[in-house]
PDB file of C-alpha atoms in Angstrom:
ATOM      1  CA  MET A  28     124.077  68.329  82.265  1.00 86.00           C
ATOM      2  CA  SER A  29     122.731  71.482  80.595  1.00 86.00           C
ATOM      3  CA  ASP A  30     120.305  71.563  77.690  1.00 84.00           C
ATOM      4  CA  GLU A  31     123.110  72.802  75.425  1.00 86.00           C
ATOM      5  CA  GLU A  32     125.367  69.928  76.419  1.00 88.00           C
ATOM      6  CA  ILE A  33     122.558  67.464  75.759  1.00 88.00           C
ATOM      7  CA  GLY A  34     122.025  69.024  72.334  1.00 90.00           C
ATOM      8  CA  ARG A  35     125.707  68.857  71.430  1.00 88.00           C
ATOM      9  CA  GLY A  36     125.837  65.265  72.706  1.00 91.00           C
ATOM     10  CA  LEU A  37     122.852  64.303  70.559  1.00 89.00           C
ATOM     11  CA  VAL A  38     124.508  65.752  67.466  1.00 90.00           C
ATOM     12  CA  ARG A  39     127.675  63.737  68.274  1.00 91.00           C
ATOM     13  CA  GLY A  40     125.589  60.553  68.635  1.00 91.00           C
ATOM     14  CA  ASP A  41     125.920  60.153  72.402  1.00 91.00           C
ATOM     15  CA  GLU A  42     123.227  57.652  73.438  1.00 92.00           C
ATOM     16  CA  GLN A  43     123.424  58.811  77.052  1.00 94.00           C
ATOM     17  CA  CYS A  44     122.335  62.267  75.923  1.00 92.00           C
ATOM     18  CA  LEU A  45     119.370  60.711  74.146  1.00 92.00           C
ATOM     19  CA  ALA A  46     118.407  58.842  77.318  1.00 93.00           C
ATOM     20  CA  LEU A  47     118.755  62.036  79.348  1.00 93.00           C
ATOM     21  CA  ALA A  48     116.690  64.006  76.812  1.00 93.00           C
ATOM     22  CA  HIS A  49     114.017  61.324  76.981  1.00 95.00           C
ATOM     23  CA  ARG A  50     113.923  61.457  80.793  1.00 94.00           C
ATOM     24  CA  ARG A  51     113.700  65.246  80.804  1.00 94.00           C
ATOM     25  CA  TRP A  52     111.271  65.925  77.985  1.00 94.00           C
ATOM     26  CA  SER A  53     109.255  62.805  77.206  1.00 94.00           C
ATOM     27  CA  ARG A  54     106.526  63.948  79.609  1.00 95.00           C
ATOM     28  CA  LEU A  55     106.281  67.296  77.761  1.00 94.00           C
ATOM     29  CA  VAL A  56     106.061  65.550  74.381  1.00 94.00           C
ATOM     30  CA  HIS A  57     103.514  63.029  75.672  1.00 95.00           C
ATOM     31  CA  THR A  58     101.334  65.763  77.210  1.00 93.00           C
ATOM     32  CA  LEU A  59     101.283  67.767  73.978  1.00 91.00           C
ATOM     33  CA  ALA A  60     100.422  64.699  71.901  1.00 91.00           C
ATOM     34  CA  ALA A  61      97.748  63.530  74.354  1.00 90.00           C
ATOM     35  CA  ARG A  62      96.047  66.935  74.318  1.00 89.00           C
ATOM     36  CA  VAL A  63      95.827  66.973  70.550  1.00 85.00           C
ATOM     37  CA  LEU A  64      95.013  63.293  70.027  1.00 82.00           C
ATOM     38  CA  GLY A  65      92.817  62.740  73.073  1.00 82.00           C
ATOM     39  CA  ASP A  66      94.225  59.228  73.453  1.00 78.00           C
ATOM     40  CA  ALA A  67      97.023  58.396  75.911  1.00 84.00           C
ATOM     41  CA  ARG A  68      98.060  55.212  74.101  1.00 84.00           C
ATOM     42  CA  GLU A  69      98.313  56.966  70.772  1.00 85.00           C
ATOM     43  CA  ALA A  70     100.282  59.751  72.495  1.00 90.00           C
ATOM     44  CA  GLU A  71     102.739  57.129  73.789  1.00 92.00           C
ATOM     45  CA  ASP A  72     103.317  55.961  70.221  1.00 91.00           C
ATOM     46  CA  VAL A  73     103.862  59.536  69.065  1.00 92.00           C
ATOM     47  CA  THR A  74     106.293  60.134  71.936  1.00 94.00           C
ATOM     48  CA  GLN A  75     108.352  57.127  70.882  1.00 93.00           C
ATOM     49  CA  GLN A  76     108.286  58.295  67.274  1.00 92.00           C
ATOM     50  CA  VAL A  77     109.454  61.772  68.310  1.00 94.00           C
ATOM     51  CA  PHE A  78     112.529  60.499  70.117  1.00 94.00           C
ATOM     52  CA  LEU A  79     113.307  58.008  67.378  1.00 93.00           C
ATOM     53  CA  SER A  80     113.056  60.807  64.798  1.00 92.00           C
ATOM     54  CA  ALA A  81     115.199  63.057  66.966  1.00 93.00           C
ATOM     55  CA  TRP A  82     117.869  60.363  67.145  1.00 93.00           C
ATOM     56  CA  ARG A  83     117.757  59.627  63.432  1.00 92.00           C
ATOM     57  CA  GLY A  84     117.703  63.317  62.500  1.00 91.00           C
ATOM     58  CA  ARG A  85     120.181  64.472  65.124  1.00 90.00           C
ATOM     59  CA  ALA A  86     122.654  65.678  62.482  1.00 89.00           C
ATOM     60  CA  GLY A  87     120.056  68.251  61.418  1.00 89.00           C
ATOM     61  CA  TYR A  88     119.719  69.761  64.892  1.00 89.00           C
ATOM     62  CA  ARG A  89     121.319  73.200  65.202  1.00 87.00           C
ATOM     63  CA  PRO A  90     121.708  74.293  68.847  1.00 82.00           C
ATOM     64  CA  GLU A  91     122.127  77.919  67.773  1.00 84.00           C
ATOM     65  CA  ARG A  92     118.612  77.879  66.249  1.00 87.00           C
ATOM     66  CA  GLY A  93     116.885  76.880  69.476  1.00 87.00           C
ATOM     67  CA  PRO A  94     116.990  74.695  72.569  1.00 92.00           C
ATOM     68  CA  VAL A  95     116.456  70.934  72.523  1.00 92.00           C
ATOM     69  CA  PRO A  96     112.931  71.068  74.027  1.00 93.00           C
ATOM     70  CA  ALA A  97     111.770  73.442  71.274  1.00 93.00           C
ATOM     71  CA  TRP A  98     113.260  71.141  68.634  1.00 92.00           C
ATOM     72  CA  LEU A  99     111.479  68.161  70.183  1.00 94.00           C
ATOM     73  CA  VAL A 100     108.183  70.074  70.330  1.00 93.00           C
ATOM     74  CA  GLY A 101     108.529  70.842  66.609  1.00 92.00           C
ATOM     75  CA  ILE A 102     109.044  67.159  65.861  1.00 93.00           C
ATOM     76  CA  ALA A 103     106.100  66.309  68.149  1.00 93.00           C
ATOM     77  CA  ARG A 104     103.810  68.681  66.241  1.00 92.00           C
ATOM     78  CA  ARG A 105     104.660  67.003  62.940  1.00 91.00           C
ATOM     79  CA  LYS A 106     104.301  63.482  64.347  1.00 91.00           C
ATOM     80  CA  THR A 107     100.981  64.385  65.981  1.00 89.00           C
ATOM     81  CA  ALA A 108      99.704  65.793  62.699  1.00 88.00           C
ATOM     82  CA  ASP A 109     100.808  62.571  60.989  1.00 86.00           C
ATOM     83  CA  ALA A 110      98.911  60.538  63.604  1.00 84.00           C
ATOM     84  CA  LEU A 111      95.752  62.599  63.038  1.00 80.00           C
ATOM     85  CA  THR A 112      96.062  62.122  59.282  1.00 80.00           C
ATOM     86  CA  ALA A 113      96.489  58.369  59.738  1.00 77.00           C
ATOM     87  CA  ARG A 114      93.459  58.280  62.039  1.00 72.00           C
ATOM     88  CA  THR A 115      91.362  60.099  59.446  1.00 72.00           C
ATOM     89  CA  ARG A 116      92.498  57.652  56.765  1.00 70.00           C
ATOM     90  CA  ARG A 117      91.544  54.721  58.989  1.00 64.00           C
ATOM     91  CA  LEU A 118      88.119  56.244  59.669  1.00 64.00           C
ATOM     92  CA  ASP A 119      87.592  56.851  55.951  1.00 65.00           C
ATOM     93  CA  LEU A 120      88.465  53.225  55.221  1.00 61.00           C
ATOM     94  CA  VAL A 121      86.111  51.984  57.932  1.00 61.00           C
ATOM     95  CA  ALA A 122      83.336  54.238  56.641  1.00 63.00           C
ATOM     96  CA  ALA A 123      83.883  53.129  53.041  1.00 65.00           C
ATOM     97  CA  ALA A 124      83.913  49.478  54.050  1.00 61.00           C
ATOM     98  CA  GLY A 125      80.743  49.945  56.104  1.00 63.00           C
ATOM     99  CA  ALA A 126      79.016  51.727  53.245  1.00 62.00           C
ATOM    100  CA  ALA A 127      80.034  49.011  50.776  1.00 60.00           C
ATOM    101  CA  LEU A 128      78.845  46.278  53.119  1.00 55.00           C
ATOM    102  CA  GLN A 129      75.519  47.988  53.733  1.00 58.00           C
ATOM    103  CA  THR A 130      75.037  48.609  50.009  1.00 54.00           C
ATOM    104  CA  ALA A 131      75.702  44.950  49.266  1.00 52.00           C
ATOM    105  CA  VAL A 132      73.236  43.849  51.942  1.00 52.00           C
ATOM    106  CA  THR A 133      70.483  46.232  50.854  1.00 50.00           C
ATOM    107  CA  ALA A 134      71.011  45.578  47.160  1.00 50.00           C
ATOM    108  CA  GLN A 135      69.447  42.188  47.723  1.00 55.00           C
ATOM    109  CA  GLY A 136      66.305  43.772  49.136  1.00 57.00           C
ATOM    110  CA  ASP A 137      63.867  46.499  48.253  1.00 63.00           C
ATOM    111  CA  PRO A 138      64.876  48.773  45.300  1.00 65.00           C
ATOM    112  CA  GLU A 139      63.447  51.797  47.167  1.00 68.00           C
ATOM    113  CA  ARG A 140      65.889  51.207  50.021  1.00 67.00           C
ATOM    114  CA  VAL A 141      68.771  51.066  47.556  1.00 64.00           C
ATOM    115  CA  LEU A 142      67.676  54.385  46.043  1.00 66.00           C
ATOM    116  CA  ASP A 143      67.339  55.930  49.513  1.00 69.00           C
ATOM    117  CA  ARG A 144      70.803  54.725  50.379  1.00 70.00           C
ATOM    118  CA  ILE A 145      72.287  56.300  47.243  1.00 72.00           C
ATOM    119  CA  VAL A 146      70.643  59.640  48.035  1.00 74.00           C
ATOM    120  CA  VAL A 147      71.796  59.560  51.662  1.00 76.00           C
ATOM    121  CA  THR A 148      75.328  58.543  50.675  1.00 76.00           C
ATOM    122  CA  ARG A 149      75.469  61.457  48.215  1.00 79.00           C
ATOM    123  CA  GLU A 150      74.327  63.880  50.928  1.00 81.00           C
ATOM    124  CA  LEU A 151      76.894  62.452  53.343  1.00 80.00           C
ATOM    125  CA  ALA A 152      79.613  63.060  50.763  1.00 80.00           C
ATOM    126  CA  ARG A 153      78.644  66.757  50.663  1.00 82.00           C
ATOM    127  CA  LEU A 154      79.215  67.223  54.395  1.00 83.00           C
ATOM    128  CA  PRO A 155      82.444  68.506  55.913  1.00 84.00           C
ATOM    129  CA  ARG A 156      84.768  65.621  56.807  1.00 82.00           C
ATOM    130  CA  ASP A 157      84.219  65.806  60.602  1.00 84.00           C
ATOM    131  CA  GLN A 158      80.424  65.706  60.291  1.00 86.00           C
ATOM    132  CA  ARG A 159      80.563  62.974  57.638  1.00 85.00           C
ATOM    133  CA  ASP A 160      82.904  60.826  59.767  1.00 85.00           C
ATOM    134  CA  VAL A 161      80.692  61.088  62.844  1.00 87.00           C
ATOM    135  CA  LEU A 162      77.480  60.295  60.976  1.00 85.00           C
ATOM    136  CA  THR A 163      79.088  57.455  59.026  1.00 82.00           C
ATOM    137  CA  LEU A 164      80.319  55.835  62.231  1.00 84.00           C
ATOM    138  CA  ALA A 165      76.897  56.337  63.791  1.00 84.00           C
ATOM    139  CA  PHE A 166      74.824  54.889  60.965  1.00 79.00           C
ATOM    140  CA  PHE A 167      77.088  52.482  59.090  1.00 74.00           C
ATOM    141  CA  GLY A 168      79.239  51.537  62.075  1.00 76.00           C
ATOM    142  CA  ASP A 169      76.232  51.414  64.422  1.00 80.00           C
ATOM    143  CA  LEU A 170      78.191  53.264  67.129  1.00 84.00           C
ATOM    144  CA  THR A 171      76.788  55.474  69.865  1.00 89.00           C
ATOM    145  CA  GLN A 172      78.049  59.019  70.244  1.00 89.00           C
ATOM    146  CA  VAL A 173      80.039  57.948  73.318  1.00 90.00           C
ATOM    147  CA  GLN A 174      81.681  55.154  71.313  1.00 88.00           C
ATOM    148  CA  ILE A 175      82.439  57.566  68.469  1.00 87.00           C
ATOM    149  CA  ALA A 176      84.044  60.012  70.909  1.00 87.00           C
ATOM    150  CA  HIS A 177      86.173  57.219  72.338  1.00 85.00           C
ATOM    151  CA  ARG A 178      87.200  55.887  68.937  1.00 84.00           C
ATOM    152  CA  THR A 179      88.009  59.254  67.352  1.00 82.00           C
ATOM    153  CA  GLY A 180      89.422  60.978  70.409  1.00 83.00           C
ATOM    154  CA  LEU A 181      86.986  63.855  69.971  1.00 83.00           C
ATOM    155  CA  PRO A 182      85.211  65.286  73.013  1.00 88.00           C
ATOM    156  CA  LEU A 183      81.643  63.979  73.389  1.00 88.00           C
ATOM    157  CA  GLY A 184      80.192  67.480  72.999  1.00 89.00           C
ATOM    158  CA  THR A 185      82.042  67.884  69.696  1.00 89.00           C
ATOM    159  CA  VAL A 186      80.702  64.549  68.439  1.00 89.00           C
ATOM    160  CA  LYS A 187      77.168  65.610  69.358  1.00 91.00           C
ATOM    161  CA  SER A 188      77.620  68.982  67.625  1.00 91.00           C
ATOM    162  CA  HIS A 189      79.006  67.366  64.461  1.00 90.00           C
ATOM    163  CA  ALA A 190      76.100  64.905  64.405  1.00 89.00           C
ATOM    164  CA  ARG A 191      73.467  67.604  64.923  1.00 92.00           C
ATOM    165  CA  ARG A 192      74.927  70.008  62.349  1.00 91.00           C
ATOM    166  CA  GLY A 193      75.495  67.183  59.867  1.00 89.00           C
ATOM    167  CA  LEU A 194      71.916  65.970  60.169  1.00 89.00           C
ATOM    168  CA  GLN A 195      70.612  69.527  59.781  1.00 90.00           C
ATOM    169  CA  ARG A 196      72.684  70.031  56.623  1.00 88.00           C
ATOM    170  CA  MET A 197      71.515  66.713  55.215  1.00 85.00           C
ATOM    171  CA  ARG A 198      67.893  67.581  56.023  1.00 87.00           C
ATOM    172  CA  ARG A 199      68.221  70.936  54.222  1.00 87.00           C
ATOM    173  CA  GLY A 200      69.910  69.287  51.227  1.00 82.00           C
ATOM    174  CA  LEU A 201      67.276  66.584  50.933  1.00 80.00           C
ATOM    175  CA  ALA A 202      64.458  69.103  51.367  1.00 82.00           C
ATOM    176  CA  ALA A 203      65.902  71.276  48.598  1.00 79.00           C
ATOM    177  CA  GLU A 204      65.777  68.314  46.221  1.00 70.00           C
ATOM    178  CA  GLY A 205      62.209  67.507  47.160  1.00 63.00           C
TER     179      GLY A 205
END
């Protein structure tokens, strides 16, 4: 069956065309998602979401505007972006929870430590999101750079660069304040 026939079948609601599209192009969708996300399991979820969205939105597919694989790649890009956004939200929640927990623990102790924590938290907030996320996971989550790379899907070298640049920016900011 040709790509055009699969596309027309999808628009008509032919489930066999959906199954055929999945067999032909799920590997392409999965590969694209895995490259962006850096996590095969998360890419599997995105792949399922892409084909589910394609099925639900099949009435909006216009074969004259492009072939089925291009349409699926467009859906995959949006679903991958959604997955990255969700990951960032999860990391922000983890970082906020870790910061709140640490603040509660240190509030019972030395007032100087509490003040230091406030200053450091303010400097962290000034960092770009990637650097802030890495440093928050390192200090509040007590994760190694390898663990951070695994959890975020970032390459280890990128995690190390974000940590180094973030610490340098924090050092300059704290030095400027005296």
